[in-house]
Every structure is written in C-alpha cells, then in structure tokens.
Amino acid sequence: AQSVTQPDIHITVSEGASLELRCNYSYGATPYLFWYVQSPGQGLQLLLKYFSGDTLVQGIKGFEAEFKRSQSSFNLRKPSVHWSDAAEYFCAVETKEYGNKLVFGAGTILRVKS
Amino acid sequence: DTAVSQTPKYLVTQMGNDKSIKCEQNLGHDTMYWYKQDSKKFLKIMFSYNNKELIINETVPNRFSPKSPDKAHLNLHINSLELGDSAVYFCASSQAGAGPYEQYFGPGTRLTVT
C-alpha cells in the first residue's frame, strides 16, 4: 500500500531563513504528489503539485518542491520564510490504482520565530 | 464565491445522537470526497463519489452514510455518534476522469461528541 512519511513533526525557523520540509513516499510507480498547507482552524490549501515533466515545481507563496525519483522524495522549500508561513504542511500522494484518493503524511508544523 | 462549502462549521452533540454535515461545490466537478482529520491532525479519506456513484469506501463504520442527491452535493450522515467520532471532517471535490486532478477542500466541520 502506498504511504507518505514526513519525518519532522515540528520545525522552527527564524523569519528570513530558508526552509526545507521533507517528504518521502512509498509506491512502485510514479505517483502524483502534492503539498497542502493548513493554517490554524482553516481548511487545506494547495501549494503545489507534481504530475510529470520538470521535477522542480513552483507553487504559490514562493514555495517550490523537487521530485527525486531515486530518493522517493518530494521536499518542499522556500528561500526566505515569512511569519505568515507558520502553519501545518501536509505532503500527499495520489495514484490512479487506488481510486484517485489522496494519501496524506502526518504533517509538519512550522513555527517561525522573529 | 466559495468553491467548496460545508455546514455547519462547528457541531457539538452528545453520544448516541444522529447528525448530518452538508457539503456543496460550485466548481462543476463530478467527484466529491469526505476526509476525516483526527485529533493528531492525521487526514484519511472516508468516501468518494463520482457523479453520485460511490467509488471509494474505506474501512468506515456503517454508522457513517454518505448521500449524494446530485453531483454538486455530498452530505455525510452519522448515526449513533460515539466519542471517537470527534474530529474535523473535510469535504473535497475534483474533476473526474483519467486525471490526475487537484482536489479542492472545504473549510472543515469540527465535530465534538460529548
């Protein structure tokens, strides 16, 4: 069965510092990969997605992610974090073989210190 | 315009009661989903419907019954509520077909069972 691992439960970075959130997936074929963000008490907003093609994808709010097939990873990055980026971030994988359902990682809580 | 809306936003009820959560999308999508986010923020799919037909039914107690009166609506009815049903329930929608397609999430309904 497919699974998604986000190794870091919490990450704290200083405002203006760079950020990398890790995501690894377990699936035989190429999955479709997503990063969502959830602010406190809010729903999920899509940051970016990877379906095929260029392995470096750009998203909203200055985020980017790189798909590395050899490492089964899809890490999320941002060069300079803003206080408003404090939220919980979820990596997810979707596969046609599993009925187009999204399988989510456990999430990473990002704290930004000023 | 709200793309995916859910009512109510908060729901507090007692064990043993029956309650419903409504979901509507105005995106013209054919596929709708219900996800459950537990107290540890773990998100898991419960159901998906494609044009009013049940496609995915994960291992969910049969106290949970989705109802899709038309392709723009997917309601979730829960019978005999239990303490463990306390969670945030998210509705989502996407296009149908070969995909992959992005899923758009509603704001969530926080259910508290006392």
PDB file of C-alpha atoms in Angstrom:
ATOM      1  CA  ALA A   1       0.000   0.000   0.000  1.00  0.00           C
ATOM      2  CA  GLN A   2       1.121   3.496  -0.632  1.00  0.00           C
ATOM      3  CA  SER A   3       2.349   5.598   2.271  1.00  0.00           C
ATOM      4  CA  VAL A   4       3.747   9.054   2.866  1.00  0.00           C
ATOM      5  CA  THR A   5       6.304   9.905   5.534  1.00  0.00           C
ATOM      6  CA  GLN A   6       7.031  13.354   6.862  1.00  0.00           C
ATOM      7  CA  PRO A   7       9.908  12.752   9.272  1.00  0.00           C
ATOM      8  CA  ASP A   8       9.707  16.104  11.038  1.00  0.00           C
ATOM      9  CA  ILE A   9       6.737  16.704  13.313  1.00  0.00           C
ATOM     10  CA  HIS A  10       7.827  20.234  14.203  1.00  0.00           C
ATOM     11  CA  ILE A  11      10.257  22.634  12.606  1.00  0.00           C
ATOM     12  CA  THR A  12      11.183  26.083  13.885  1.00  0.00           C
ATOM     13  CA  VAL A  13      12.954  28.587  11.672  1.00  0.00           C
ATOM     14  CA  SER A  14      13.787  32.237  12.024  1.00  0.00           C
ATOM     15  CA  GLU A  15      11.989  34.731   9.840  1.00  0.00           C
ATOM     16  CA  GLY A  16      14.027  35.290   6.703  1.00  0.00           C
ATOM     17  CA  ALA A  17      15.773  31.937   6.944  1.00  0.00           C
ATOM     18  CA  SER A  18      15.416  29.203   4.365  1.00  0.00           C
ATOM     19  CA  LEU A  19      13.103  26.242   4.836  1.00  0.00           C
ATOM     20  CA  GLU A  20      13.034  22.648   3.724  1.00  0.00           C
ATOM     21  CA  LEU A  21      10.259  20.244   4.701  1.00  0.00           C
ATOM     22  CA  ARG A  22      10.886  16.617   3.942  1.00  0.00           C
ATOM     23  CA  CYS A  23       8.502  14.140   2.355  1.00  0.00           C
ATOM     24  CA  ASN A  24       9.118  10.544   1.312  1.00  0.00           C
ATOM     25  CA  TYR A  25       6.607   8.243  -0.318  1.00  0.00           C
ATOM     26  CA  SER A  26       6.347   4.546  -0.813  1.00  0.00           C
ATOM     27  CA  TYR A  27       4.870   3.482  -4.113  1.00  0.00           C
ATOM     28  CA  GLY A  28       6.104   1.407  -7.031  1.00  0.00           C
ATOM     29  CA  ALA A  29       5.177   3.646  -9.942  1.00  0.00           C
ATOM     30  CA  THR A  30       5.417   7.390 -10.310  1.00  0.00           C
ATOM     31  CA  PRO A  31       2.825   8.922  -8.050  1.00  0.00           C
ATOM     32  CA  TYR A  32       1.159  12.271  -8.278  1.00  0.00           C
ATOM     33  CA  LEU A  33       2.493  14.440  -5.478  1.00  0.00           C
ATOM     34  CA  PHE A  34       1.042  17.391  -3.634  1.00  0.00           C
ATOM     35  CA  TRP A  35       1.852  19.785  -0.841  1.00  0.00           C
ATOM     36  CA  TYR A  36      -1.029  21.362   1.100  1.00  0.00           C
ATOM     37  CA  VAL A  37      -0.917  23.972   3.852  1.00  0.00           C
ATOM     38  CA  GLN A  38      -3.362  24.259   6.729  1.00  0.00           C
ATOM     39  CA  SER A  39      -3.450  27.399   8.853  1.00  0.00           C
ATOM     40  CA  PRO A  40      -4.951  27.080  12.345  1.00  0.00           C
ATOM     41  CA  GLY A  41      -8.674  26.476  12.151  1.00  0.00           C
ATOM     42  CA  GLN A  42      -8.649  26.597   8.375  1.00  0.00           C
ATOM     43  CA  GLY A  43      -9.081  24.183   5.526  1.00  0.00           C
ATOM     44  CA  LEU A  44      -6.405  22.855   3.217  1.00  0.00           C
ATOM     45  CA  GLN A  45      -4.885  24.994   0.509  1.00  0.00           C
ATOM     46  CA  LEU A  46      -2.854  23.523  -2.313  1.00  0.00           C
ATOM     47  CA  LEU A  47       0.670  24.931  -2.509  1.00  0.00           C
ATOM     48  CA  LEU A  48       1.913  22.953  -5.493  1.00  0.00           C
ATOM     49  CA  LYS A  49       1.692  19.650  -7.305  1.00  0.00           C
ATOM     50  CA  TYR A  50       3.829  17.348  -9.421  1.00  0.00           C
ATOM     51  CA  PHE A  51       2.316  15.193 -12.133  1.00  0.00           C
ATOM     52  CA  SER A  52       5.086  14.809 -14.703  1.00  0.00           C
ATOM     53  CA  GLY A  53       7.793  16.705 -16.550  1.00  0.00           C
ATOM     54  CA  ASP A  54      10.156  19.148 -14.873  1.00  0.00           C
ATOM     55  CA  THR A  55      10.999  17.736 -11.460  1.00  0.00           C
ATOM     56  CA  LEU A  56      11.294  21.190  -9.883  1.00  0.00           C
ATOM     57  CA  VAL A  57       7.849  22.689  -9.471  1.00  0.00           C
ATOM     58  CA  GLN A  58       6.917  26.159  -8.410  1.00  0.00           C
ATOM     59  CA  GLY A  59       3.915  26.897  -6.257  1.00  0.00           C
ATOM     60  CA  ILE A  60       2.143  29.739  -4.588  1.00  0.00           C
ATOM     61  CA  LYS A  61       3.554  31.959  -1.849  1.00  0.00           C
ATOM     62  CA  GLY A  62       7.127  31.476  -3.063  1.00  0.00           C
ATOM     63  CA  PHE A  63       7.259  27.729  -2.383  1.00  0.00           C
ATOM     64  CA  GLU A  64       8.903  25.153  -4.600  1.00  0.00           C
ATOM     65  CA  ALA A  65       9.383  21.394  -4.417  1.00  0.00           C
ATOM     66  CA  GLU A  66      11.663  18.929  -6.119  1.00  0.00           C
ATOM     67  CA  PHE A  67      10.703  15.399  -7.079  1.00  0.00           C
ATOM     68  CA  LYS A  68      13.596  12.960  -6.771  1.00  0.00           C
ATOM     69  CA  ARG A  69      12.619   9.542  -8.013  1.00  0.00           C
ATOM     70  CA  SER A  70      15.839   7.891  -6.818  1.00  0.00           C
ATOM     71  CA  GLN A  71      15.122   9.008  -3.269  1.00  0.00           C
ATOM     72  CA  SER A  72      11.324   8.701  -3.435  1.00  0.00           C
ATOM     73  CA  SER A  73      11.187  12.225  -2.113  1.00  0.00           C
ATOM     74  CA  PHE A  74       9.273  15.434  -2.765  1.00  0.00           C
ATOM     75  CA  ASN A  75      10.742  18.032  -0.434  1.00  0.00           C
ATOM     76  CA  LEU A  76       9.215  21.467  -0.065  1.00  0.00           C
ATOM     77  CA  ARG A  77      11.467  24.524   0.030  1.00  0.00           C
ATOM     78  CA  LYS A  78      11.265  28.243   0.482  1.00  0.00           C
ATOM     79  CA  PRO A  79      14.302  30.534   0.340  1.00  0.00           C
ATOM     80  CA  SER A  80      13.063  33.081   2.883  1.00  0.00           C
ATOM     81  CA  VAL A  81      10.337  32.330   5.379  1.00  0.00           C
ATOM     82  CA  HIS A  82       7.804  34.931   6.479  1.00  0.00           C
ATOM     83  CA  TRP A  83       5.959  34.908   9.808  1.00  0.00           C
ATOM     84  CA  SER A  84       2.716  34.278   7.930  1.00  0.00           C
ATOM     85  CA  ASP A  85       4.096  30.919   6.759  1.00  0.00           C
ATOM     86  CA  ALA A  86       3.570  29.478  10.231  1.00  0.00           C
ATOM     87  CA  ALA A  87       1.101  26.637   9.661  1.00  0.00           C
ATOM     88  CA  GLU A  88       0.928  22.889   9.242  1.00  0.00           C
ATOM     89  CA  TYR A  89       2.137  21.410   5.977  1.00  0.00           C
ATOM     90  CA  PHE A  90       0.928  18.145   4.511  1.00  0.00           C
ATOM     91  CA  CYS A  91       2.508  16.108   1.762  1.00  0.00           C
ATOM     92  CA  ALA A  92       0.130  13.830  -0.149  1.00  0.00           C
ATOM     93  CA  VAL A  93       0.266  11.233  -2.889  1.00  0.00           C
ATOM     94  CA  GLU A  94      -2.462  10.226  -5.314  1.00  0.00           C
ATOM     95  CA  THR A  95      -2.475   7.186  -7.534  1.00  0.00           C
ATOM     96  CA  LYS A  96      -4.983   6.039 -10.099  1.00  0.00           C
ATOM     97  CA  GLU A  97      -4.597   2.474  -8.963  1.00  0.00           C
ATOM     98  CA  TYR A  98      -6.052   3.461  -5.618  1.00  0.00           C
ATOM     99  CA  GLY A  99      -9.085   5.246  -6.967  1.00  0.00           C
ATOM    100  CA  ASN A 100      -7.615   8.735  -7.113  1.00  0.00           C
ATOM    101  CA  LYS A 101      -7.701   9.077  -3.364  1.00  0.00           C
ATOM    102  CA  LEU A 102      -5.171  11.243  -1.602  1.00  0.00           C
ATOM    103  CA  VAL A 103      -2.945   9.608   0.996  1.00  0.00           C
ATOM    104  CA  PHE A 104      -1.523  12.169   3.383  1.00  0.00           C
ATOM    105  CA  GLY A 105       1.573  12.294   5.512  1.00  0.00           C
ATOM    106  CA  ALA A 106       1.240  13.090   9.201  1.00  0.00           C
ATOM    107  CA  GLY A 107       2.063  16.746   8.670  1.00  0.00           C
ATOM    108  CA  THR A 108       4.861  19.076   9.748  1.00  0.00           C
ATOM    109  CA  ILE A 109       4.129  22.037  11.990  1.00  0.00           C
ATOM    110  CA  LEU A 110       6.182  25.061  11.024  1.00  0.00           C
ATOM    111  CA  ARG A 111       6.912  27.690  13.643  1.00  0.00           C
ATOM    112  CA  VAL A 112       8.524  30.968  12.645  1.00  0.00           C
ATOM    113  CA  LYS A 113      10.421  32.988  15.200  1.00  0.00           C
ATOM    114  CA  SER A 114      11.067  36.665  14.775  1.00  0.00           C
TER     115      SER A 114
ATOM    116  CA  ASP B   1     -17.557  32.801  -4.266  1.00  0.00           C
ATOM    117  CA  THR B   2     -16.857  29.831  -2.052  1.00  0.00           C
ATOM    118  CA  ALA B   3     -15.768  26.868  -4.160  1.00  0.00           C
ATOM    119  CA  VAL B   4     -16.424  24.103  -1.615  1.00  0.00           C
ATOM    120  CA  SER B   5     -18.630  24.931   1.344  1.00  0.00           C
ATOM    121  CA  GLN B   6     -19.598  22.915   4.378  1.00  0.00           C
ATOM    122  CA  THR B   7     -22.243  23.390   7.026  1.00  0.00           C
ATOM    123  CA  PRO B   8     -22.096  23.576   9.906  1.00  0.00           C
ATOM    124  CA  LYS B   9     -18.594  24.759  10.746  1.00  0.00           C
ATOM    125  CA  TYR B  10     -18.907  23.518  14.318  1.00  0.00           C
ATOM    126  CA  LEU B  11     -21.098  20.753  15.645  1.00  0.00           C
ATOM    127  CA  VAL B  12     -21.326  19.773  19.298  1.00  0.00           C
ATOM    128  CA  THR B  13     -23.559  16.877  20.188  1.00  0.00           C
ATOM    129  CA  GLN B  14     -23.993  14.043  22.636  1.00  0.00           C
ATOM    130  CA  MET B  15     -23.184  10.387  22.260  1.00  0.00           C
ATOM    131  CA  GLY B  16     -25.917   8.388  20.612  1.00  0.00           C
ATOM    132  CA  ASN B  17     -27.307  11.252  18.556  1.00  0.00           C
ATOM    133  CA  ASP B  18     -27.602  11.300  14.758  1.00  0.00           C
ATOM    134  CA  LYS B  19     -26.177  14.253  12.857  1.00  0.00           C
ATOM    135  CA  SER B  20     -25.517  15.359   9.283  1.00  0.00           C
ATOM    136  CA  ILE B  21     -22.864  17.504   7.668  1.00  0.00           C
ATOM    137  CA  LYS B  22     -23.589  19.101   4.318  1.00  0.00           C
ATOM    138  CA  CYS B  23     -21.170  19.823   1.508  1.00  0.00           C
ATOM    139  CA  GLU B  24     -21.688  21.747  -1.700  1.00  0.00           C
ATOM    140  CA  GLN B  25     -19.305  22.619  -4.505  1.00  0.00           C
ATOM    141  CA  ASN B  26     -19.868  25.146  -7.277  1.00  0.00           C
ATOM    142  CA  LEU B  27     -16.876  24.143  -9.383  1.00  0.00           C
ATOM    143  CA  GLY B  28     -18.776  21.851 -11.708  1.00  0.00           C
ATOM    144  CA  HIS B  29     -16.758  18.868 -10.536  1.00  0.00           C
ATOM    145  CA  ASP B  30     -18.029  15.329 -10.863  1.00  0.00           C
ATOM    146  CA  THR B  31     -16.104  13.782  -7.970  1.00  0.00           C
ATOM    147  CA  MET B  32     -16.508  14.567  -4.287  1.00  0.00           C
ATOM    148  CA  TYR B  33     -14.799  13.202  -1.187  1.00  0.00           C
ATOM    149  CA  TRP B  34     -15.030  13.077   2.572  1.00  0.00           C
ATOM    150  CA  TYR B  35     -11.870  13.069   4.692  1.00  0.00           C
ATOM    151  CA  LYS B  36     -11.514  12.771   8.453  1.00  0.00           C
ATOM    152  CA  GLN B  37      -8.791  14.594  10.393  1.00  0.00           C
ATOM    153  CA  ASP B  38      -8.330  13.129  13.850  1.00  0.00           C
ATOM    154  CA  SER B  39      -7.018  14.795  16.983  1.00  0.00           C
ATOM    155  CA  LYS B  40      -3.431  14.191  15.858  1.00  0.00           C
ATOM    156  CA  LYS B  41      -4.163  16.019  12.611  1.00  0.00           C
ATOM    157  CA  PHE B  42      -3.904  12.808  10.603  1.00  0.00           C
ATOM    158  CA  LEU B  43      -6.033  13.047   7.433  1.00  0.00           C
ATOM    159  CA  LYS B  44      -7.631   9.993   5.928  1.00  0.00           C
ATOM    160  CA  ILE B  45     -10.127   9.509   3.150  1.00  0.00           C
ATOM    161  CA  MET B  46     -13.509   8.058   4.042  1.00  0.00           C
ATOM    162  CA  PHE B  47     -15.536   8.108   0.840  1.00  0.00           C
ATOM    163  CA  SER B  48     -15.539   9.361  -2.697  1.00  0.00           C
ATOM    164  CA  TYR B  49     -18.427   9.757  -5.103  1.00  0.00           C
ATOM    165  CA  ASN B  50     -18.252  10.198  -8.845  1.00  0.00           C
ATOM    166  CA  ASN B  51     -21.395  11.686 -10.342  1.00  0.00           C
ATOM    167  CA  LYS B  52     -23.499  10.409  -7.445  1.00  0.00           C
ATOM    168  CA  GLU B  53     -21.972   6.913  -7.542  1.00  0.00           C
ATOM    169  CA  LEU B  54     -19.899   5.592  -4.634  1.00  0.00           C
ATOM    170  CA  ILE B  55     -16.333   4.943  -5.789  1.00  0.00           C
ATOM    171  CA  ILE B  56     -14.240   4.691  -2.639  1.00  0.00           C
ATOM    172  CA  ASN B  57     -15.470   3.376   0.674  1.00  0.00           C
ATOM    173  CA  GLU B  58     -12.615   2.995   3.094  1.00  0.00           C
ATOM    174  CA  THR B  59     -12.930   0.996   6.275  1.00  0.00           C
ATOM    175  CA  VAL B  60     -15.502   3.244   7.860  1.00  0.00           C
ATOM    176  CA  PRO B  61     -18.185   2.081  10.333  1.00  0.00           C
ATOM    177  CA  ASN B  62     -21.551   1.704   8.666  1.00  0.00           C
ATOM    178  CA  ARG B  63     -22.865   4.322  11.074  1.00  0.00           C
ATOM    179  CA  PHE B  64     -21.430   6.718   8.500  1.00  0.00           C
ATOM    180  CA  SER B  65     -23.528   7.051   5.380  1.00  0.00           C
ATOM    181  CA  PRO B  66     -22.750   9.464   2.571  1.00  0.00           C
ATOM    182  CA  LYS B  67     -25.598  10.749   0.444  1.00  0.00           C
ATOM    183  CA  SER B  68     -25.224  12.479  -2.894  1.00  0.00           C
ATOM    184  CA  PRO B  69     -28.514  13.993  -4.096  1.00  0.00           C
ATOM    185  CA  ASP B  70     -26.771  15.490  -7.106  1.00  0.00           C
ATOM    186  CA  LYS B  71     -23.197  15.835  -8.257  1.00  0.00           C
ATOM    187  CA  ALA B  72     -22.778  19.219  -6.551  1.00  0.00           C
ATOM    188  CA  HIS B  73     -23.658  17.897  -3.106  1.00  0.00           C
ATOM    189  CA  LEU B  74     -22.246  15.192  -0.875  1.00  0.00           C
ATOM    190  CA  ASN B  75     -23.677  15.001   2.608  1.00  0.00           C
ATOM    191  CA  LEU B  76     -22.400  12.882   5.470  1.00  0.00           C
ATOM    192  CA  HIS B  77     -24.859  11.376   7.903  1.00  0.00           C
ATOM    193  CA  ILE B  78     -23.620   9.812  11.121  1.00  0.00           C
ATOM    194  CA  ASN B  79     -25.802   7.597  13.283  1.00  0.00           C
ATOM    195  CA  SER B  80     -25.325   6.768  16.958  1.00  0.00           C
ATOM    196  CA  LEU B  81     -22.414   9.133  17.442  1.00  0.00           C
ATOM    197  CA  GLU B  82     -19.507   7.952  19.565  1.00  0.00           C
ATOM    198  CA  LEU B  83     -16.766   9.826  21.381  1.00  0.00           C
ATOM    199  CA  GLY B  84     -14.244   8.574  18.832  1.00  0.00           C
ATOM    200  CA  ASP B  85     -16.126  10.320  16.044  1.00  0.00           C
ATOM    201  CA  SER B  86     -14.888  13.656  17.346  1.00  0.00           C
ATOM    202  CA  ALA B  87     -12.733  15.058  14.561  1.00  0.00           C
ATOM    203  CA  VAL B  88     -12.637  17.601  11.778  1.00  0.00           C
ATOM    204  CA  TYR B  89     -14.383  16.402   8.641  1.00  0.00           C
ATOM    205  CA  PHE B  90     -13.332  17.834   5.301  1.00  0.00           C
ATOM    206  CA  CYS B  91     -15.226  17.685   2.068  1.00  0.00           C
ATOM    207  CA  ALA B  92     -13.322  17.974  -1.221  1.00  0.00           C
ATOM    208  CA  SER B  93     -14.051  17.883  -4.916  1.00  0.00           C
ATOM    209  CA  SER B  94     -12.160  17.352  -8.146  1.00  0.00           C
ATOM    210  CA  GLN B  95     -12.692  16.755 -11.817  1.00  0.00           C
ATOM    211  CA  ALA B  96     -13.337  13.178 -12.838  1.00  0.00           C
ATOM    212  CA  GLY B  97     -11.644  11.054 -15.455  1.00  0.00           C
ATOM    213  CA  ALA B  98      -8.149   9.762 -16.060  1.00  0.00           C
ATOM    214  CA  GLY B  99      -6.604  12.624 -14.147  1.00  0.00           C
ATOM    215  CA  PRO B 100      -4.682  13.378 -12.100  1.00  0.00           C
ATOM    216  CA  TYR B 101      -6.598  16.315 -10.774  1.00  0.00           C
ATOM    217  CA  GLU B 102      -6.215  18.671  -7.888  1.00  0.00           C
ATOM    218  CA  GLN B 103      -8.681  18.282  -5.049  1.00  0.00           C
ATOM    219  CA  TYR B 104     -10.273  21.403  -3.629  1.00  0.00           C
ATOM    220  CA  PHE B 105     -11.075  21.289   0.059  1.00  0.00           C
ATOM    221  CA  GLY B 106     -13.832  22.860   2.085  1.00  0.00           C
ATOM    222  CA  PRO B 107     -13.162  24.705   5.357  1.00  0.00           C
ATOM    223  CA  GLY B 108     -13.946  21.677   7.509  1.00  0.00           C
ATOM    224  CA  THR B 109     -16.556  20.829  10.121  1.00  0.00           C
ATOM    225  CA  ARG B 110     -15.325  20.342  13.666  1.00  0.00           C
ATOM    226  CA  LEU B 111     -17.466  17.673  15.300  1.00  0.00           C
ATOM    227  CA  THR B 112     -17.305  17.289  19.067  1.00  0.00           C
ATOM    228  CA  VAL B 113     -19.112  14.395  20.685  1.00  0.00           C
ATOM    229  CA  THR B 114     -19.603  14.652  24.450  1.00  0.00           C
TER     230      THR B 114
END
